[in-house]
Coordinates of C-alpha atoms in Angstrom, one line a residue:
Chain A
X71 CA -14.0 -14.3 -10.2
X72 CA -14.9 -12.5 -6.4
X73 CA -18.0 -12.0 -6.0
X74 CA -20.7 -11.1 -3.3
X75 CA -20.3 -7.8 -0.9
X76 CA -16.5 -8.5 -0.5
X77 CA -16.0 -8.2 -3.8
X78 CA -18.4 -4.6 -4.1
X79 CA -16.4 -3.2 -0.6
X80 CA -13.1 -4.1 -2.2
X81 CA -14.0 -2.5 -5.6
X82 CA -15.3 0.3 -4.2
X83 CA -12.3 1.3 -1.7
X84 CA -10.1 1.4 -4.9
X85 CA -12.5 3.6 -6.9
X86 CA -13.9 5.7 -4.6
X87 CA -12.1 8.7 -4.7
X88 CA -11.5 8.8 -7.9
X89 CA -15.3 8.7 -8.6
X90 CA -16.0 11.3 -6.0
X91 CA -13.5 13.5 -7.3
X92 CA -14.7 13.3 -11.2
X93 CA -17.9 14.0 -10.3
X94 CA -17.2 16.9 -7.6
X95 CA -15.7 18.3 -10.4
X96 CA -18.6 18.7 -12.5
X97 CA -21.1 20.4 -9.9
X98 CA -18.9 21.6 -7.2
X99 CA -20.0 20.3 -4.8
X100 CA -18.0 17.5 -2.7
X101 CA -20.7 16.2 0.2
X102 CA -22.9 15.8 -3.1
X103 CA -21.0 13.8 -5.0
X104 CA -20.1 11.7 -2.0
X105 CA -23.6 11.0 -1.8
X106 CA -24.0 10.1 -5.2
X107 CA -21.4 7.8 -5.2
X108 CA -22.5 6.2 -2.0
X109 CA -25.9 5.7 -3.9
X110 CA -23.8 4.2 -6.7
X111 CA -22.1 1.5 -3.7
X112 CA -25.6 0.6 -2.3
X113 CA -26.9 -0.3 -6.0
X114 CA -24.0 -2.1 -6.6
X115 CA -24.1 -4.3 -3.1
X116 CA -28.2 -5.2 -4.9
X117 CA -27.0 -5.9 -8.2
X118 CA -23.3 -7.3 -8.5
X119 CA -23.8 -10.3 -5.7
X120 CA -26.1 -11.8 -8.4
X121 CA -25.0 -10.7 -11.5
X122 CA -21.4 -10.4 -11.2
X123 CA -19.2 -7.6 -10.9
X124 CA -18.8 -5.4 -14.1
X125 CA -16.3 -6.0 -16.8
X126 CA -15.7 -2.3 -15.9
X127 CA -16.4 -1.2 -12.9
X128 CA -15.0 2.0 -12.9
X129 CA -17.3 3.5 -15.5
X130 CA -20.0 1.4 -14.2
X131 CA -19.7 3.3 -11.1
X132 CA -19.3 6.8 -12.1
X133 CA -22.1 6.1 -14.6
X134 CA -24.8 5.1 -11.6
X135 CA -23.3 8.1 -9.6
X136 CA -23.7 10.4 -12.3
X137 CA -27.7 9.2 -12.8
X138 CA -27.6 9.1 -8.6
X139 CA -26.5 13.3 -8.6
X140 CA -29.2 14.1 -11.5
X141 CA -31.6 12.6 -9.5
X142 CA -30.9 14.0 -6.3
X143 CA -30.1 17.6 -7.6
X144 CA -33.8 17.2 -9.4
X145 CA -35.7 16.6 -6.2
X146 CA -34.0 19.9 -4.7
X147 CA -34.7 21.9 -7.9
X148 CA -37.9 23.0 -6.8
X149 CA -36.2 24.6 -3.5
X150 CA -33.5 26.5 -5.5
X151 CA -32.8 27.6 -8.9
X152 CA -29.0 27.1 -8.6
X153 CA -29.5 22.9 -8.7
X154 CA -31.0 23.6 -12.2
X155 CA -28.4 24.9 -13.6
X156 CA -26.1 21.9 -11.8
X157 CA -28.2 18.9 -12.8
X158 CA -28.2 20.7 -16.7
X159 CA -24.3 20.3 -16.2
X160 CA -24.4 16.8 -14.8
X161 CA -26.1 15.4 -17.9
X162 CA -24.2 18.0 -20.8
X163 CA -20.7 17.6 -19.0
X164 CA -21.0 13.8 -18.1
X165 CA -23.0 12.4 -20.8
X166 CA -19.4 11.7 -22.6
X167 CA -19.2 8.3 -20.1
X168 CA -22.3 7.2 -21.3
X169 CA -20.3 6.7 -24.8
X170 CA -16.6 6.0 -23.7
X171 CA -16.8 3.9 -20.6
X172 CA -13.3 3.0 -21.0
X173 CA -11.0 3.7 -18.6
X174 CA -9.0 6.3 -20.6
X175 CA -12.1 8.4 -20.9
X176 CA -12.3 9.2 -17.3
X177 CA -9.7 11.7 -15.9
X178 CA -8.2 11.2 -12.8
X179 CA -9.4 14.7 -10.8
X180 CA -8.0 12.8 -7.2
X181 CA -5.7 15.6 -6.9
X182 CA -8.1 18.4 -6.7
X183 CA -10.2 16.2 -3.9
X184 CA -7.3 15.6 -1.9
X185 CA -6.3 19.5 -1.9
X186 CA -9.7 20.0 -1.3
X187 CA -10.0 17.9 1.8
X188 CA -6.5 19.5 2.9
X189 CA -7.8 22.6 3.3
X190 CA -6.2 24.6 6.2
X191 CA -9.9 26.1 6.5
X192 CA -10.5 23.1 7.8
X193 CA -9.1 22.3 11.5
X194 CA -6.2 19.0 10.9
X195 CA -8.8 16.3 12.8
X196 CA -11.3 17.5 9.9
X197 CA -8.5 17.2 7.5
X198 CA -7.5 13.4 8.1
X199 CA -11.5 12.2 8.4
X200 CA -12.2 14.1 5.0
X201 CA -9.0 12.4 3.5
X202 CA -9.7 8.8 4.7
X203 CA -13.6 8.9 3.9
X204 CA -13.6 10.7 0.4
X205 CA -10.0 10.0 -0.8
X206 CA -9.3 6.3 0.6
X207 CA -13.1 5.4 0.2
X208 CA -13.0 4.0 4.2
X209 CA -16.1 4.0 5.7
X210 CA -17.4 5.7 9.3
X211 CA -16.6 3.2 11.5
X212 CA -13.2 1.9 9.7
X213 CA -11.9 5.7 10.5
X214 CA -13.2 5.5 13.7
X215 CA -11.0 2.7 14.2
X216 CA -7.9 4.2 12.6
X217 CA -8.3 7.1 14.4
X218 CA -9.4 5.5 18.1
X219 CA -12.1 7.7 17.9
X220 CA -15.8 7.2 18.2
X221 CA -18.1 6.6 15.4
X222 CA -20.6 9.5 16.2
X223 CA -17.8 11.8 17.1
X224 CA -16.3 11.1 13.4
X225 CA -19.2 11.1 11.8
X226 CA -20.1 14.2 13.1
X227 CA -16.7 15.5 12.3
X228 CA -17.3 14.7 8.6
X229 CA -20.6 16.6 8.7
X230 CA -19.0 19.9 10.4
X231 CA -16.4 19.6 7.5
X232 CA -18.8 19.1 4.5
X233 CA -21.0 21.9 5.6
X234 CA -17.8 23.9 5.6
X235 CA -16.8 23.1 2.8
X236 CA -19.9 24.6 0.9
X237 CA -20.8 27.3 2.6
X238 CA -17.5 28.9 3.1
X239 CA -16.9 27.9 -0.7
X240 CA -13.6 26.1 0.1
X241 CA -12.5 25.5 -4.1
X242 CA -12.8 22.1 -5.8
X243 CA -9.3 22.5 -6.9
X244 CA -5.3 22.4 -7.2
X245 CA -4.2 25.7 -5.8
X246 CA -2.2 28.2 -7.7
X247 CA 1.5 27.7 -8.2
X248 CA 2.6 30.5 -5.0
X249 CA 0.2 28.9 -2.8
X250 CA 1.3 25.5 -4.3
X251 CA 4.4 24.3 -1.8
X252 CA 2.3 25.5 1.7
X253 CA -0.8 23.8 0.5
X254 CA 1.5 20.6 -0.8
X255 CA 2.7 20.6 3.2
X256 CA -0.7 20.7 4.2
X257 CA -1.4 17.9 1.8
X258 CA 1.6 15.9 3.3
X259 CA 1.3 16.3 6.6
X260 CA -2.2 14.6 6.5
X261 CA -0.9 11.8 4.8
X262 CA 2.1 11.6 7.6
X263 CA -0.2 11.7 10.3
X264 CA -2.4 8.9 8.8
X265 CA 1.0 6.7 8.6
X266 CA 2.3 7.7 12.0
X267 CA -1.2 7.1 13.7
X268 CA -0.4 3.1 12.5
X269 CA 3.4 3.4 12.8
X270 CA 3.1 4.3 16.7
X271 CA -0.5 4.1 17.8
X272 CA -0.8 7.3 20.3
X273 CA -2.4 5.6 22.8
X274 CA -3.6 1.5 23.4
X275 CA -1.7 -1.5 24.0
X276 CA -0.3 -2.4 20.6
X277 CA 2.8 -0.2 19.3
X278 CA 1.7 -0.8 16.1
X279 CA -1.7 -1.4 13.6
X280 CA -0.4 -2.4 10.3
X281 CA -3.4 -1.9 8.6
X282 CA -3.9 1.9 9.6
X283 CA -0.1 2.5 8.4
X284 CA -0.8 0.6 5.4
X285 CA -3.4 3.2 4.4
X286 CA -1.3 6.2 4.7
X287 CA 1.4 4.5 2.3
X288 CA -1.3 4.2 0.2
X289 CA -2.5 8.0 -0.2
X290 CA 1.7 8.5 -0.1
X291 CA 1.7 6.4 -3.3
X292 CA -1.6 7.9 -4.6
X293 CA 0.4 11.3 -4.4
X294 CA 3.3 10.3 -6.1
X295 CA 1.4 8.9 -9.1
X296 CA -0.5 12.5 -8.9
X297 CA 2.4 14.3 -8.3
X298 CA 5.2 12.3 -9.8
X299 CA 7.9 15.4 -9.9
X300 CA 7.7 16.6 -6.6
X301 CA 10.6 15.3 -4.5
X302 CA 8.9 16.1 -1.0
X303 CA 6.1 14.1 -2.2
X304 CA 8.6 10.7 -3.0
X305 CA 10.4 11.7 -0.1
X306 CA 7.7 11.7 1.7
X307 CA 6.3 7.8 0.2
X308 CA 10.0 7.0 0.4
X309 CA 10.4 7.9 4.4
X310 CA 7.2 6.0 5.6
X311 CA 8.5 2.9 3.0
X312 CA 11.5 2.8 5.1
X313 CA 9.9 2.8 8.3
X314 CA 7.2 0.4 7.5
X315 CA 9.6 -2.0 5.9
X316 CA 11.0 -2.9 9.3
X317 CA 7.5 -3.3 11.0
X318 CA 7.9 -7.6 11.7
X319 CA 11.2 -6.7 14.0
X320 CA 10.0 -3.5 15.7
X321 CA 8.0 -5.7 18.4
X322 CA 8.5 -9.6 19.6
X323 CA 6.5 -12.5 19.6
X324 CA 4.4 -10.5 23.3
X325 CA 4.3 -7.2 21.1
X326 CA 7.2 -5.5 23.1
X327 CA 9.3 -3.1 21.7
X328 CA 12.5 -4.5 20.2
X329 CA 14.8 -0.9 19.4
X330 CA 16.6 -0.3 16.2
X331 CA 19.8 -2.0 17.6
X332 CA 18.7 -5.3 18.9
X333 CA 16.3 -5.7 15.9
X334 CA 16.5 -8.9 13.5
X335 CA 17.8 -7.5 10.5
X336 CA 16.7 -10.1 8.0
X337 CA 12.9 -9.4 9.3
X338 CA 13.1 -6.4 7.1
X339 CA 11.3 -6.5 4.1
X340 CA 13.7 -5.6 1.3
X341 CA 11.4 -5.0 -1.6
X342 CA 10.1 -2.3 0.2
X343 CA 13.3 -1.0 1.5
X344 CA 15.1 -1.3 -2.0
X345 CA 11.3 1.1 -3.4
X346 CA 11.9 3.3 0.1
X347 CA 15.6 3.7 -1.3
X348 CA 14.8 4.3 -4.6
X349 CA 12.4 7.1 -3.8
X350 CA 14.7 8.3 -1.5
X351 CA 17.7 9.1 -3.4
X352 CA 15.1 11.0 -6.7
X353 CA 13.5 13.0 -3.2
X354 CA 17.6 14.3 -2.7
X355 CA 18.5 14.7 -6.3
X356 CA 15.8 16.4 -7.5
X357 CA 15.3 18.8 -4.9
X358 CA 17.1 22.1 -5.1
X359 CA 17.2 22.5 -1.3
X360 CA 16.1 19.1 0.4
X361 CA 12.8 19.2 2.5
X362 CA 11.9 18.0 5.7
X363 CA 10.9 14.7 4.0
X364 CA 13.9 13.9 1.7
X365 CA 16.4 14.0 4.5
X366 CA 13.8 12.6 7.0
X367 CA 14.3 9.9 4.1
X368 CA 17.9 10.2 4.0
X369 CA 18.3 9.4 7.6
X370 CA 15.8 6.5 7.1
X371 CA 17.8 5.1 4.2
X372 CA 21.3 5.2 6.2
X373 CA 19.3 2.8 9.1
X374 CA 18.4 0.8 6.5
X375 CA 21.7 0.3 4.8
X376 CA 23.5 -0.3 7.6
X377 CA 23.9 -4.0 8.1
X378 CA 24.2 -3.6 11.9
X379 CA 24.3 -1.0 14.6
X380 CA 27.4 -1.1 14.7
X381 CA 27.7 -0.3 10.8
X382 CA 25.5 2.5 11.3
X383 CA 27.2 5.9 10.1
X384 CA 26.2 7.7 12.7
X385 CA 28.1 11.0 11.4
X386 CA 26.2 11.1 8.4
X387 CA 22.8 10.9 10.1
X388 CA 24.0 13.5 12.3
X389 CA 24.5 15.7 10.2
X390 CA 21.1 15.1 7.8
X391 CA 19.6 15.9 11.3
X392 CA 22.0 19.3 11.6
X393 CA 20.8 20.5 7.9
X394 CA 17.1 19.2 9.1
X395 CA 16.9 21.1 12.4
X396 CA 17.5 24.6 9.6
X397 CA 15.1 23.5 7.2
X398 CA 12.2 22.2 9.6
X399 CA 13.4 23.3 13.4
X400 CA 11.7 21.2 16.3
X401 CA 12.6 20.1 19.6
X402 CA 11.8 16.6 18.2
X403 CA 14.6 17.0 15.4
X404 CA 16.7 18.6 18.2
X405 CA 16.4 15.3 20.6
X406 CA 17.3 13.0 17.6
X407 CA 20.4 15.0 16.4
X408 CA 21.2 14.3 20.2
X409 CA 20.6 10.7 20.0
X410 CA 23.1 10.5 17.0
X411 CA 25.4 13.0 18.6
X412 CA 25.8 10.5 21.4
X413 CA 26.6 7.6 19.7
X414 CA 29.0 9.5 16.8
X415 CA 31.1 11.3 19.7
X416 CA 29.5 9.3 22.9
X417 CA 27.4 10.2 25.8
X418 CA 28.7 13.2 27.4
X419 CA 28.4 14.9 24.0
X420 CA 24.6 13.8 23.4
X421 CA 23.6 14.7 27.1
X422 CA 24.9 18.5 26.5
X423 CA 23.1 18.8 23.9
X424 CA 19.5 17.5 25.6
X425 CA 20.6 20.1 28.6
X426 CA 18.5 23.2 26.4
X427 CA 15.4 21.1 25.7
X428 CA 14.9 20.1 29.2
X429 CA 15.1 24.0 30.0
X430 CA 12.8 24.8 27.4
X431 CA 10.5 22.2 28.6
X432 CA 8.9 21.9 25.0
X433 CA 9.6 18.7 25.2
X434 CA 8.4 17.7 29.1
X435 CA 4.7 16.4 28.4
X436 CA 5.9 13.3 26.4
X437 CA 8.4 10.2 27.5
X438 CA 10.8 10.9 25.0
X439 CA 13.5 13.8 26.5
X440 CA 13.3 11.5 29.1
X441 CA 14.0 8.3 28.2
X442 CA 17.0 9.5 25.6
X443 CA 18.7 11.2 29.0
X444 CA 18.2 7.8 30.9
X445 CA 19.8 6.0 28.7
X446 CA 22.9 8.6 27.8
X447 CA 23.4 8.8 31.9
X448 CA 23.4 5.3 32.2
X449 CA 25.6 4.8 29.3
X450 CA 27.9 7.6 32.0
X451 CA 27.5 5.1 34.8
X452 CA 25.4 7.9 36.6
X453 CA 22.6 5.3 37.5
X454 CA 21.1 7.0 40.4
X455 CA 20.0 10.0 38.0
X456 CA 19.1 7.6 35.0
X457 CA 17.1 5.2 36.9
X458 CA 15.2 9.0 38.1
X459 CA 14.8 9.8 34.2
X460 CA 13.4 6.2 33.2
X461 CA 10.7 6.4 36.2
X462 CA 9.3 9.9 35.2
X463 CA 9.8 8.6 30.9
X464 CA 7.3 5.5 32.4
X465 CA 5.4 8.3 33.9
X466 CA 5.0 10.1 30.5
X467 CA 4.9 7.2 28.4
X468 CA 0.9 6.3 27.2
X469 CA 1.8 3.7 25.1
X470 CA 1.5 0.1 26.6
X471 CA 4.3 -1.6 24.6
X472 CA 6.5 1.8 24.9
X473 CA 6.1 1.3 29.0
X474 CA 7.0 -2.2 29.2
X475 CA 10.0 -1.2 27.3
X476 CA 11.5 1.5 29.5
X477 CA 10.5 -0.7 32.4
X478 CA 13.0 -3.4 31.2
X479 CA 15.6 -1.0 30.8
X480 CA 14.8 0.3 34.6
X481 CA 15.3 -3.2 35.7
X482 CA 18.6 -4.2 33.4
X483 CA 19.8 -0.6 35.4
X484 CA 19.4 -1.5 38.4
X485 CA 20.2 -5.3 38.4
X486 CA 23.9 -4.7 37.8
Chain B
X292 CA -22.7 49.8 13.4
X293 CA -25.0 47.5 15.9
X294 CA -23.7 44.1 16.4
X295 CA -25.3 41.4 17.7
X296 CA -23.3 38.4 19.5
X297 CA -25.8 35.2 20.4
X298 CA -25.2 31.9 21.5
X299 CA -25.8 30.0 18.9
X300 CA -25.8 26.6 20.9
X301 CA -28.6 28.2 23.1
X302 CA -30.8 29.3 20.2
X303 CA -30.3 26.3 17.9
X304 CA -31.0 23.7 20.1
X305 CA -33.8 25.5 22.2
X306 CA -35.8 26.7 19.5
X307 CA -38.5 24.8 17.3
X308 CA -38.9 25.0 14.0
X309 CA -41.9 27.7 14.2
X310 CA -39.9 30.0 16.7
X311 CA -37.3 30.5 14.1
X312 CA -39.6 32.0 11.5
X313 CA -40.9 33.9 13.4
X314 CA -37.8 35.2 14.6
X315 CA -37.0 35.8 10.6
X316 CA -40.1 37.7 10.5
X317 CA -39.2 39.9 13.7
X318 CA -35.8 40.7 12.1
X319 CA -37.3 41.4 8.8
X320 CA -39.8 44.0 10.1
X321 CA -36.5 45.8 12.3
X322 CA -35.0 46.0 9.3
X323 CA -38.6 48.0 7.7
X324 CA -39.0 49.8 10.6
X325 CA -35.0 51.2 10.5
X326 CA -35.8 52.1 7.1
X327 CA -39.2 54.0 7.2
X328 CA -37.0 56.0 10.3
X329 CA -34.3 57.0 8.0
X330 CA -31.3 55.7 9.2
X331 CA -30.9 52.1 7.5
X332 CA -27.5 52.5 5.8
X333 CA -26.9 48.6 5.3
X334 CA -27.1 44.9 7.3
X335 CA -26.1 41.2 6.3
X336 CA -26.5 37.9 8.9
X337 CA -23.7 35.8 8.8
X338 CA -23.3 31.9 8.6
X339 CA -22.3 30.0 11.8
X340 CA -18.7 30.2 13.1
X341 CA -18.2 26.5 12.3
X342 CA -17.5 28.1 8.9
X343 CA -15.1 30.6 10.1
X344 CA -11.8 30.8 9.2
X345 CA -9.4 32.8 10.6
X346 CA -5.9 34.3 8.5
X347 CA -3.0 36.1 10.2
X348 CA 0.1 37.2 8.5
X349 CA 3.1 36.9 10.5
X350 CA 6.3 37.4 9.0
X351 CA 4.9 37.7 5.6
X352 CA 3.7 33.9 5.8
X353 CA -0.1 33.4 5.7
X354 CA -1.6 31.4 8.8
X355 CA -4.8 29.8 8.1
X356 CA -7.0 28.5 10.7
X357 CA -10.5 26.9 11.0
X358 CA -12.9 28.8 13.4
X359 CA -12.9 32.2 15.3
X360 CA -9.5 32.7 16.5
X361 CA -10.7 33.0 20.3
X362 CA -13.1 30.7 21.6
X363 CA -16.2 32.7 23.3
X364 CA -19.4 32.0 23.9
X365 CA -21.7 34.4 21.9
X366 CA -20.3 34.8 18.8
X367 CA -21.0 38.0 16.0
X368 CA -24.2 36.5 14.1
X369 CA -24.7 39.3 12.0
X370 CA -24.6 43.0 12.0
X371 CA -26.4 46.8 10.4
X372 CA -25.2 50.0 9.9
X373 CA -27.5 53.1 10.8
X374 CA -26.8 56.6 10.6
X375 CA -28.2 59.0 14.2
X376 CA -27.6 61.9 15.5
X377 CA -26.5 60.6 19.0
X378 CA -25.8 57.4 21.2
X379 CA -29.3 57.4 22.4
X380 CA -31.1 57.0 19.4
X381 CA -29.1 54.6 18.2
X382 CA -29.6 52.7 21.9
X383 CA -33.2 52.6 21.1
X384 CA -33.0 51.2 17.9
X385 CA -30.3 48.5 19.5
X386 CA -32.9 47.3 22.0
X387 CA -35.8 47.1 19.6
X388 CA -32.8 44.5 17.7
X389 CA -34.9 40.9 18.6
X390 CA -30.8 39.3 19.6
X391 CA -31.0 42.0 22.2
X392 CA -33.7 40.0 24.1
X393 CA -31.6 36.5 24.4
X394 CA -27.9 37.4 23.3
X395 CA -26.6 41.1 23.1
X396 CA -26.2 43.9 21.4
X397 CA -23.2 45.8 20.5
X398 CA -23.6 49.7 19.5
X399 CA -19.9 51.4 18.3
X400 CA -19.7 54.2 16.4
X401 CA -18.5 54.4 12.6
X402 CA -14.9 56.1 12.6
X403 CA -14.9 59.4 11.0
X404 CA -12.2 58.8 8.2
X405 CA -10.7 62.2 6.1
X406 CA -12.4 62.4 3.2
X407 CA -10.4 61.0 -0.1
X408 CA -9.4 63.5 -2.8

């Protein structure tokens, strides 16, 4: 048996938003039941060290929450006549846990929180810090770190968004079905940006912070379970699977960059590619048109089956990246359907089709048109102009790990 | 319509508690004093920007945004409707606005629509 303030801090990550969520659906009011159930966490770090943890500490929590929000909404009911009728609600509509404190008894309302918190009301930065507080149940300073930001700044971020969310009356709810799919993006792209923020940190030393991926897997699975039939939603889980799967060969022992084709296959974890697979394949066959996630999924899954570079079927990925650049157009998609061009039909072919980004400049603020070109024109034997485009990709480049890297490949140029 | 546009970094931050009843006060007694002259039609404050949202539709797809869509300094912090005969008296009830003394004031007219049948 854990006990002591691990054991409360672990407990409570896992039931946090499902707490919030059931109880933010009885008043209506999200910052509230936040409170409430942070109320609910500081009992619990008195009371379980000694006593143990609960045999159920699910409906032991939303139980002391559920006292917490009565209480709280009684000491404002002298300033407004609208908490009255809230904190009659609390005790008519939640008095049922005080019976059944089983876990059957207490509906999961997650999904409602996490559309609330994915509000496009509410500016993206707000988005994630709502999402990884009330959802994931992290606390102030772990988003801080997940998001390299600083504590005050997301603190004060959560604040702006709470106030926002109750007095612009932003719904405690699932939207209806013809807002469904733009809100479901919304949703998803929070989630993606949580996974990417760990997959390739934006800025630092380290390419990668496990931990920080690990938690955007974990509202990917979160959504499935809540939303088991939408295939952009496994898709989605399914892509970031496959990505993180490969995370022990993506750097070396100095935490340098090792690329796709020099990586130590066996380094991949094939549970979670065999799950990324799986979830890749329903995203496909259940969709009637594929989304941006199922064949961002598909191309993840051909990597993955490949037993070697070499093995790679570069014309399939390809084209995933052809029908992808229709479905969800980007200069981002455009570079990589370049990249696989260029090694399905060689360099010359890939290095046409970069020539329209560089004149669009979309592209010209990061390292990555850059860096692709290098390497096509050295793959041409035009060295002068790649070593050119792998000192202005260095230039661009703010990631440590991702700088060492392109500086290797400078120096492997121009040694031959 | 008079509009009035204030900073509202400038007058939360500089202004105790006290001030800002008072202020409440002031803007209760314009709103008296516009009715006892006849030509209070209708008036509402409005909440901060920071819960502004801002929809476009372009191409038939609905853009959602948080906050105004352009960035300005004094923002629209509430607004009434009176009815005059001319510009100049509805100047003079404009200046006696209390956000005319530290933000400004906005007079346009009401356009005259055709009547429905």
């Amino acid at each position: 048996m854990i006990s002591g303030a691990a054991a409360v801090d672990r407990v409570f990550r896992e039931e946090f938003g499902r707490a919030v969520a059931l109880i933010a659906r009885v008043l209506g009011d999200v910052a509230l039941a936040e409170d409430a159930v942070q109320d609910a966490y500081v009992a619990a770090l008195r009371t379980w060290p000694e006593r143990g943890v609960p045999d159920n500490p699910r409906a032991w929590i939303v139980a002391v929450a559920r006292n917490r929000a009565i209480d709280r909404l009684r000491r404002e009911q002298a300033l407004e006549l609208r908490t009255r009728e809230l904190a009659r609600r609390a005790e008519e509509d939640m008095s049922v846990f005080d019976e059944h404190l089983d876990d059957d008894s207490i509906p999961d309302e997650r999904l409602r929180l996490v559309f609330t918190c994915c509000h496009p009301a509410l500016a993206v930065e707000a988005q994630v810090a709502l999402t990884l507080r009330l959802v994931a149940g992290l606390t102030v300073p772990e988003i801080a770190r997940a998001l390299l930001a600083a504590e005050a700044a997301v603190a004060q971020r959560l604040v702006r968004a709470k106030h926002k969310l109750r007095v612009a009356g932003i719904p405690f709810g699932v939207p209806a079905d013809d807002q469904l799919v733009e809100r479901l993006d919304a949703v998803l792209a929070v989630v993606y940006l949580v996974f990417n923020e760990g997959y390739v940190a934006t800025s630092g030393d380290d390419l990668r912070r496990d931990d920080v991926a690990a938690e955007g897997i974990r509202l990917g699975r979160l959504m499935v379970t809540l939303m088991p039939d939408e295939p952009e939603v496994a898709g989605l889980l399914g892509l970031m699977l496959l990505h993180h799967a490969r995370r022990d060969a993506r750097t070396d022992a100095d935490g340098d960059v090792v690329l796709l084709a020099s990586q130590d296959r066996s380094l991949w974890h094939r549970d979670e590619i065999e799950d990324g697979l799986a979830l890749a394949e329903r995203a496909l066959r259940t969709a009637g048109s594929p989304g941006r996630y199922a064949l961002q999924a598909a191309i993840a899954a051909q990597h993955c089956r490949a037993a070697s570079e070499e093995e790679t079927d570069w014309r399939a990925i390809a084209a995933l990246y052809l029908v992808l650049a229709q479905v969800a157009p980007s200069p981002m998609v455009e570079l990589s359907r370049a990249v696989a061009v260029s090694m399905e039909r060689g360099p010359a072919a890939g290095l046409a089709l970069t020539d329209r980004l560089v004149d669009d400049g979309a592209l010209g603020h990061t390292h990555l048109l850059a860096a692709a070109r290098a390497d096509m024109l050295g793959r041409l034997g035009r060295t002068t102009e790649a070593a050119a485009a792998y000192r202005e990709a260095i230039d661009r480049a703010e990631n440590g790990a991702e700088q060492r890297l392109l500086e290797r490949k400078l120096t492997a140029l121009t040694s031959h | 319509m008079i509009l009035i546009y204030t900073d509202p970094a400038a007058r939360s931050a500089a202004m105790p508690e006290e001030q800002g009843e008072a202020l409440m006060r002031e803007y209760i007694a314009y709103g008296d004093s516009l009715r006892e002259a006849g030509v209070y039609i209708d008036a509402a404050p409005l909440e901060g920007v920071d819960t502004a949202t801002t929809v476009r539709v372009r191409d038939g797809q609905r853009l959602i945004s948080d906050g105004p869509y352009a960035e300005t300094r004094e923002v629209l912090g509430g607004y009434y409707v009176i009815d005059c005969d001319s510009l100049d008296a509805a100047l003079d009830h404009a200046a006696r606005c209390p956000g005319a003394r530290f933000g400004s004031v906005e007079v346009r007219p009401v356009m005259a629509m055709p009547a429905r049948t």
